Coordinates of C-alpha atoms in Angstrom, one line a residue:
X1 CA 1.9 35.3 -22.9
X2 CA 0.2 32.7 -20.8
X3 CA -3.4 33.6 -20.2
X4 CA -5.1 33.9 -16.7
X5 CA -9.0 33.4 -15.7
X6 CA -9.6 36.6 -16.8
X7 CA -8.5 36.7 -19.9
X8 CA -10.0 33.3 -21.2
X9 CA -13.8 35.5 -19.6
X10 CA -12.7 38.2 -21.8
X11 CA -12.4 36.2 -24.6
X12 CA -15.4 34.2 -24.1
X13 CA -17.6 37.2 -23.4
X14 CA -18.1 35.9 -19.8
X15 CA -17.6 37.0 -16.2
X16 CA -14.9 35.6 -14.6
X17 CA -17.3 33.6 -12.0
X18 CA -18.8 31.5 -14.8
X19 CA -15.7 30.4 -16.3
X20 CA -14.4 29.2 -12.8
X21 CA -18.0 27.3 -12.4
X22 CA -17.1 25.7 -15.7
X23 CA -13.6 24.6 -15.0
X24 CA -14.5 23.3 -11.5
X25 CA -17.6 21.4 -13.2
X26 CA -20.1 23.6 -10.5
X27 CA -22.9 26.0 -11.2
X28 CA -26.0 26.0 -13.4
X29 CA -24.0 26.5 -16.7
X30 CA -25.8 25.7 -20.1
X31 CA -24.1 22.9 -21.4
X32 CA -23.9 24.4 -25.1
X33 CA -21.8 27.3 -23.2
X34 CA -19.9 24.3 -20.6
X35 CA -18.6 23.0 -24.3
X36 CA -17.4 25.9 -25.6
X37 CA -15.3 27.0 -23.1
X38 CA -13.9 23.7 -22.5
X39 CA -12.9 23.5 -26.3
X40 CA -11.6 26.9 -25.9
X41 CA -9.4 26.3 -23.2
X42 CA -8.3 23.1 -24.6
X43 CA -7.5 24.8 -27.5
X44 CA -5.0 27.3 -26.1
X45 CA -3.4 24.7 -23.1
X46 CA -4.6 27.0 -19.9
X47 CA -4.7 26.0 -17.0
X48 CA -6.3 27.2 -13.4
X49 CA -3.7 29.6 -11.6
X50 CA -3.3 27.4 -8.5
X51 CA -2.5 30.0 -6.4
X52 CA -5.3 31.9 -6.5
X53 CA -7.1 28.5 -5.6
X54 CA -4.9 28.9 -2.5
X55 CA -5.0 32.0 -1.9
X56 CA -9.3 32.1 -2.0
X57 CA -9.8 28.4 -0.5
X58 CA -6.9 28.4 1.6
X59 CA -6.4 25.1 0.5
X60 CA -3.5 23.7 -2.5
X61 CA -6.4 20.7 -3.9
X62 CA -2.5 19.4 -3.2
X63 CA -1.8 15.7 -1.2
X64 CA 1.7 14.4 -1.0
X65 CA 3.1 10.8 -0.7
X66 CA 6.0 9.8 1.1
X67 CA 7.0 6.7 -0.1
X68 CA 10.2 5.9 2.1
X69 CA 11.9 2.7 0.2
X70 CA 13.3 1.0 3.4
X71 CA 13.2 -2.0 1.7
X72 CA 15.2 -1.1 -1.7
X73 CA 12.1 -2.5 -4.0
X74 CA 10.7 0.6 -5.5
X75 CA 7.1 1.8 -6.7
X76 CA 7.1 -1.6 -9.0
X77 CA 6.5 -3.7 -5.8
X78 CA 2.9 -5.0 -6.5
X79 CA 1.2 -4.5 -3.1
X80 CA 2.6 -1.0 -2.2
X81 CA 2.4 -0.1 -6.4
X82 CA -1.3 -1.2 -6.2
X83 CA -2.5 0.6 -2.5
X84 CA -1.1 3.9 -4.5
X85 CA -2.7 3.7 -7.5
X86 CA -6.0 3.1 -6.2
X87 CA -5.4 6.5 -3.6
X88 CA -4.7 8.5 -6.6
X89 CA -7.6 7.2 -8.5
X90 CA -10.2 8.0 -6.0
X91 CA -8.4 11.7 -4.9
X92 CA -8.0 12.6 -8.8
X93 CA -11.7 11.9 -9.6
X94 CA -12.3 14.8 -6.1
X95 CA -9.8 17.2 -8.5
X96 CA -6.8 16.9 -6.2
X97 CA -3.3 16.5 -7.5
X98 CA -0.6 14.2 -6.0
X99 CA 2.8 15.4 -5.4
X100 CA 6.0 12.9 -3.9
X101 CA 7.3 14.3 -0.9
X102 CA 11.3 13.4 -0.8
X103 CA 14.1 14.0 0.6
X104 CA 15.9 15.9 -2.3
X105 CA 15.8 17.1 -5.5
X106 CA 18.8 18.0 -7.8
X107 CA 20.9 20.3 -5.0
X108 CA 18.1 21.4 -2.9
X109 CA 17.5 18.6 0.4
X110 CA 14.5 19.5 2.8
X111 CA 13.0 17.3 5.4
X112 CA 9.7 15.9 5.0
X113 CA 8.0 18.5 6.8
X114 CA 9.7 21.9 4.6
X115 CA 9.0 20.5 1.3
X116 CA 5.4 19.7 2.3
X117 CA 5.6 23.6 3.3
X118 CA 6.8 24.2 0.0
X119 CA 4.4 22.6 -1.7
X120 CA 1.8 23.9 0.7
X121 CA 0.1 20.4 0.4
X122 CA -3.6 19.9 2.0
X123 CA -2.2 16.6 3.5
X124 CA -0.3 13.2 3.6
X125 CA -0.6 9.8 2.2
X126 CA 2.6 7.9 4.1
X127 CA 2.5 4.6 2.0
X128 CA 5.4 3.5 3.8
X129 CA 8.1 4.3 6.3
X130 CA 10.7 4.0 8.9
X131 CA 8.7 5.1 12.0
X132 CA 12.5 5.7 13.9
X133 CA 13.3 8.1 11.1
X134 CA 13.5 11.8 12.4
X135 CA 12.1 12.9 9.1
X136 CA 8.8 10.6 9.6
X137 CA 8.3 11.5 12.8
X138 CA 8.6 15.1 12.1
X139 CA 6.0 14.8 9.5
X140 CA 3.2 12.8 12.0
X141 CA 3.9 15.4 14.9
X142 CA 3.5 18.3 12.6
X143 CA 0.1 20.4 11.7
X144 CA -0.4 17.9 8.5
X145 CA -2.9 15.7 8.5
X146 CA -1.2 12.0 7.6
X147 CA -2.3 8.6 7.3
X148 CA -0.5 5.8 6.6
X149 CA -0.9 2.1 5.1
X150 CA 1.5 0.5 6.6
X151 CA 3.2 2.3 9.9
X152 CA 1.6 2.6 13.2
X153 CA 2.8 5.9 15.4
X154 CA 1.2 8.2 17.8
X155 CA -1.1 11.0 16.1
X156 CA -1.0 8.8 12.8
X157 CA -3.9 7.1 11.6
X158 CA -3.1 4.0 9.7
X159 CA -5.6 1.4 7.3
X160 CA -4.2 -1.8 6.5
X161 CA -5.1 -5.4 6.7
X162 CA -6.2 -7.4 8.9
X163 CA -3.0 -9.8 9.3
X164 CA -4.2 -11.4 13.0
X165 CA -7.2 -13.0 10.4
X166 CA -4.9 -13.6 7.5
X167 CA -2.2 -15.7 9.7
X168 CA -5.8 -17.5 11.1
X169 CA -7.4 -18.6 8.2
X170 CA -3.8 -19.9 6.3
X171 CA -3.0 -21.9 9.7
X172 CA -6.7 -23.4 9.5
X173 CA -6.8 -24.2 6.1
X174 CA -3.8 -26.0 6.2
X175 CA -4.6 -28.4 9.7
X176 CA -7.6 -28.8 7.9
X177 CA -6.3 -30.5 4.9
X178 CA -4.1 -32.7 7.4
X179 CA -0.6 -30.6 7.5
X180 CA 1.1 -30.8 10.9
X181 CA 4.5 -29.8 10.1
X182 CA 4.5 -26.6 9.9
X183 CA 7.2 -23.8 9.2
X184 CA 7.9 -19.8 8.6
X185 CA 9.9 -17.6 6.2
X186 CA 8.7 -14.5 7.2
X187 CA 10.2 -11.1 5.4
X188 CA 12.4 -8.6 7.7
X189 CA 11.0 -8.4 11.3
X190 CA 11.9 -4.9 11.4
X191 CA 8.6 -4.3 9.2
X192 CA 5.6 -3.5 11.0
X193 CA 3.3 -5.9 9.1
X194 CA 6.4 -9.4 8.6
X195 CA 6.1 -8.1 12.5
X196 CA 2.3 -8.8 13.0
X197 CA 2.1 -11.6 10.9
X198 CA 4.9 -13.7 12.7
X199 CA 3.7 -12.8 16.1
X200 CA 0.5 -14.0 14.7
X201 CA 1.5 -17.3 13.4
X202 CA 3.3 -17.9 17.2
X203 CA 0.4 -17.4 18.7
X204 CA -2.0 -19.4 16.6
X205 CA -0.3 -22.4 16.8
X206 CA -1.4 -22.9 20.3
X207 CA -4.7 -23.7 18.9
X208 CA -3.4 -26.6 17.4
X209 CA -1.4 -27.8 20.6
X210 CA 1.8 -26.8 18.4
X211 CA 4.8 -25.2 19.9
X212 CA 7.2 -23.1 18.2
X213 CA 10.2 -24.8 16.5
X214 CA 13.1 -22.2 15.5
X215 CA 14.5 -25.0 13.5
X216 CA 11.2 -24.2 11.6
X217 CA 11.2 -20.6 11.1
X218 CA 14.0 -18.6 8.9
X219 CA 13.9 -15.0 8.4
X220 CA 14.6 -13.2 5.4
X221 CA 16.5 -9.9 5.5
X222 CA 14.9 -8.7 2.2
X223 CA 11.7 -8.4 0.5
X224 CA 11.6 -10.5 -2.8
X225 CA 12.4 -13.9 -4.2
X226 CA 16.0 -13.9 -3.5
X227 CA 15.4 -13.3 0.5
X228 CA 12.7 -16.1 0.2
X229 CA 14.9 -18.7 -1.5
X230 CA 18.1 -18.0 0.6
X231 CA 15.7 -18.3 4.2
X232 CA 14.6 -21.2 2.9
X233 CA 18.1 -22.9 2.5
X234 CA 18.8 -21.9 5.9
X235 CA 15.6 -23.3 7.2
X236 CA 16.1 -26.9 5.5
X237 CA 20.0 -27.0 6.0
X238 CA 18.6 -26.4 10.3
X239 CA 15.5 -28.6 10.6
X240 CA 15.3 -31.7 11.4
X241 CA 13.2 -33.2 8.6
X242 CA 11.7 -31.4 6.1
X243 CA 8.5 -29.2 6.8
X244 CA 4.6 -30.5 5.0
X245 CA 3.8 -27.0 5.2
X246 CA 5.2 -23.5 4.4
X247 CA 3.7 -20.5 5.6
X248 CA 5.4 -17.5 3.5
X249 CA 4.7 -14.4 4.6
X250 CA 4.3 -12.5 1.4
X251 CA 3.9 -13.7 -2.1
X252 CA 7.4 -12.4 -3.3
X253 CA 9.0 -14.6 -0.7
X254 CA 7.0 -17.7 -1.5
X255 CA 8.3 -18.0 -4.9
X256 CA 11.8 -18.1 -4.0
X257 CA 10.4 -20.6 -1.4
X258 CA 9.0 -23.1 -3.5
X259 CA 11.7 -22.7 -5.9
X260 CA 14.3 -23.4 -3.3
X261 CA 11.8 -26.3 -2.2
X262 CA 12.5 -27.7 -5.6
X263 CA 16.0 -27.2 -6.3
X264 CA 16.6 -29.4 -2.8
X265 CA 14.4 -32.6 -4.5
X266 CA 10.9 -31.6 -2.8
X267 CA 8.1 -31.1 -4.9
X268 CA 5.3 -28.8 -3.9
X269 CA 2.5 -29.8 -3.0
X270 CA 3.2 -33.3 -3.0
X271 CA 5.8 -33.2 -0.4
X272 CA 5.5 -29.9 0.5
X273 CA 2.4 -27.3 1.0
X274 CA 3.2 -24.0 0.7
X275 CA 0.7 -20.5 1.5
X276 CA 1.6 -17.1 0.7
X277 CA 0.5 -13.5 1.7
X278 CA -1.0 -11.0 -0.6
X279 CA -2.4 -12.3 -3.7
X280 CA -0.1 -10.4 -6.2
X281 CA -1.2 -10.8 -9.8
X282 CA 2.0 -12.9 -10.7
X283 CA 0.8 -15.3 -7.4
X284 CA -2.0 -17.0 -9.9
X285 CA 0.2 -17.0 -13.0
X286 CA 3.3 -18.7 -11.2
X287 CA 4.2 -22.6 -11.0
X288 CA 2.6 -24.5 -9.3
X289 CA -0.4 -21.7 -8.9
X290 CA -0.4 -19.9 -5.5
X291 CA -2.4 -20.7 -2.7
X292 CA -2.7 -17.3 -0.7
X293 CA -3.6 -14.4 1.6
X294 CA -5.5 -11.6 -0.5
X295 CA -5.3 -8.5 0.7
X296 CA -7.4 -6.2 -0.8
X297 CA -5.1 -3.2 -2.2
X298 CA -7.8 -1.7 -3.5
X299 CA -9.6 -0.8 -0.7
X300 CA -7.1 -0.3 1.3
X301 CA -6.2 2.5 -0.9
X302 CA -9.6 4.1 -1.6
X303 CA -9.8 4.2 2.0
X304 CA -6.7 5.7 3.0
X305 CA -8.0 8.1 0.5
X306 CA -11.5 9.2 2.5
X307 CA -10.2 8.9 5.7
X308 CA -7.2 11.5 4.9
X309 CA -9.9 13.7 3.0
X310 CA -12.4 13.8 6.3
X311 CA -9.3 14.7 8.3
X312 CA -8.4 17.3 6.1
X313 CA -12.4 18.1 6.8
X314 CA -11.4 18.2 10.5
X315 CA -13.6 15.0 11.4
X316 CA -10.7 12.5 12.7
X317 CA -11.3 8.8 12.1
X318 CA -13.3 6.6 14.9
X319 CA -10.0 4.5 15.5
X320 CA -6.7 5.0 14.9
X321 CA -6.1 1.6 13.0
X322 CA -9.1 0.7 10.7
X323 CA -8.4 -3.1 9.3
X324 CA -9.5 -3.9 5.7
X325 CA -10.5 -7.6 6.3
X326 CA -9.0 -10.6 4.0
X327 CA -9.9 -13.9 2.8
X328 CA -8.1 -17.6 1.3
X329 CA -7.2 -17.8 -1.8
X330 CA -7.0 -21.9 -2.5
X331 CA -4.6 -22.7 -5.9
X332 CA -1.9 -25.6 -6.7
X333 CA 0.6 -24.9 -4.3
X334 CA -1.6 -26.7 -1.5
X335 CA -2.6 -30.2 -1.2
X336 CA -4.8 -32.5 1.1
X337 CA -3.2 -35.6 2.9

């Protein structure tokens, strides 16, 4: 028979109040006492009724993730993979548990919004989304708090990075190093930040008196290496002469561009200079080594993470976008002229 609080008191020869304070690591407790409850209850696998947490707090200790795969790549893509892990670090060490919010499971299928009823969650970590989706935007006009890092909507706060500054400091460093060709393979356009970022690189190359070439740019409909590699094809097969300089809009794409680069007789960075965006841990491990955007996942997550907590808290974030500044990463796939 599985035991409850009061049973693992009875046992102990405690009230029921200290063996909560001990489990919930509060109260003045002697720690010769702390112990030996903990090994007790280690002993006999029992764990906290969470609804009586509920019922008393009025509150699960519960935050779900919706983690809507419009791009087919999974939770093994390296930015999004990384952004959650570091959430559910920081939330875990608080003593909340993370649940995924989806759209079915075995026969049952709820919308966003009933299974987050059902699992009576405290609020909601959107890593990303379709912000057209009736589901999502169910979800951000509901009583939930949300945030999100990656989708901007109404009533949603969002951290991500800043992508105006990445796009500006990969467009300087290459004019610096004497690159004046310059070209695009950005990822699908239907994603918020491929979105930013290619407005982005438009508009900065006014700085540098440079107009935008469409026989430059090429856009790839997916995500990875394979999108990359086939937008790059496209872009060479259109253009003129070849491009000095690549600006690839994520990591994942850049590989497939400098491999492409290759198989059509150009070597980078001798003929060709190529920047990515994100600073994945393959990017310093590939050939040649990746010159790059670094976004840091890390806080993005940890962020996401304390700004969902003080809105749970009822104290809403100053803005509704907070941008996690990023810096150059300078490797082999770059070279001065």
């Amino acid at each position: 028979m599985k035991k409850n609080i009061y049973d693992v008191a009875k046992d102990m020869k405690l009230s029921p109040g200290t063996i909560s304070k001990i489990l919930n690591n509060k109260g003045n407790v002697s720690q010769k006492t702390r112990d030996r409850v903990l090994k007790y209850v280690k002993e006999i696998g029992f764990a906290p009724d969470s609804s009586a947490r509920i019922l008393k707090s009025k509150r699960s200790s519960t935050l779900g993730i919706v983690f809507s795969d419009i791009a087919e790549f999974g939770l093994e893509h390296p930015f999004f993979s990384a952004v959650l892990q570091s959430f559910k670090n920081y939330v875990e060490k608080l003593g909340y548990e993370i649940v995924f919010i989806v759209n079915r499971i075995g026969t049952h299928e709820l919308s966003y919004l009933k299974w987050c009823l059902v699992k009576k969650v405290d609020g909601v970590l959107i890593v990303s989304g379709n912000i057209n989706k009736p589901n999502i935007i169910e979800l951000v006009n509901s009583r939930f708090p949300t945030i999100s890092t990656d989708i901007t909507m109404d009533n949603l706060f969002s951290v991500y990075s800043d992508d105006q500054m990445g796009v500006k400091l990969g467009l300087d460093y290459a004019y610096k190093i004497g690159l004046r060709k310059f070209s695009c393979i950005t990822g699908p356009l239907t994603s918020r930040a491929y979105a930013e970022r290619f407005s982005a690189y438009q508009n900065g190359l006014k700085d540098y008196h440079m107009e935008f070439d469409d026989n430059y740019f090429a856009e790839s409909p997916t995500y990875g290496y394979t999108g990359g590699y086939n937008a790059t094809k496209k872009l060479l097969e259109k253009a003129p002469t070849p491009p000095d300089f690549v600006f690839a809009l994520s990591d994942e794409i850049a590989f497939g561009v400098i491999r492409c680069l290759e198989d059509n007789g150009l070597k980078v960075p001798e003929d060709v200079s190529v920047i990515g965006y994100d600073d994945v841990y393959f990017a310093k491990r590939y050939t040649p080594a990746l010159t790059t955007i670094k976004q840091y996942k890390e806080d993005i997550g940890e962020t996401a993470a304390k700004r969902l907590l003080e809105i749970i808290d009822g104290k809403e974030p100053k803005d509704q976008v907070e941008l996690i500044p990023v810096s150059l990463v300078i490797r082999d796939s770059t070279k001065k002229i």
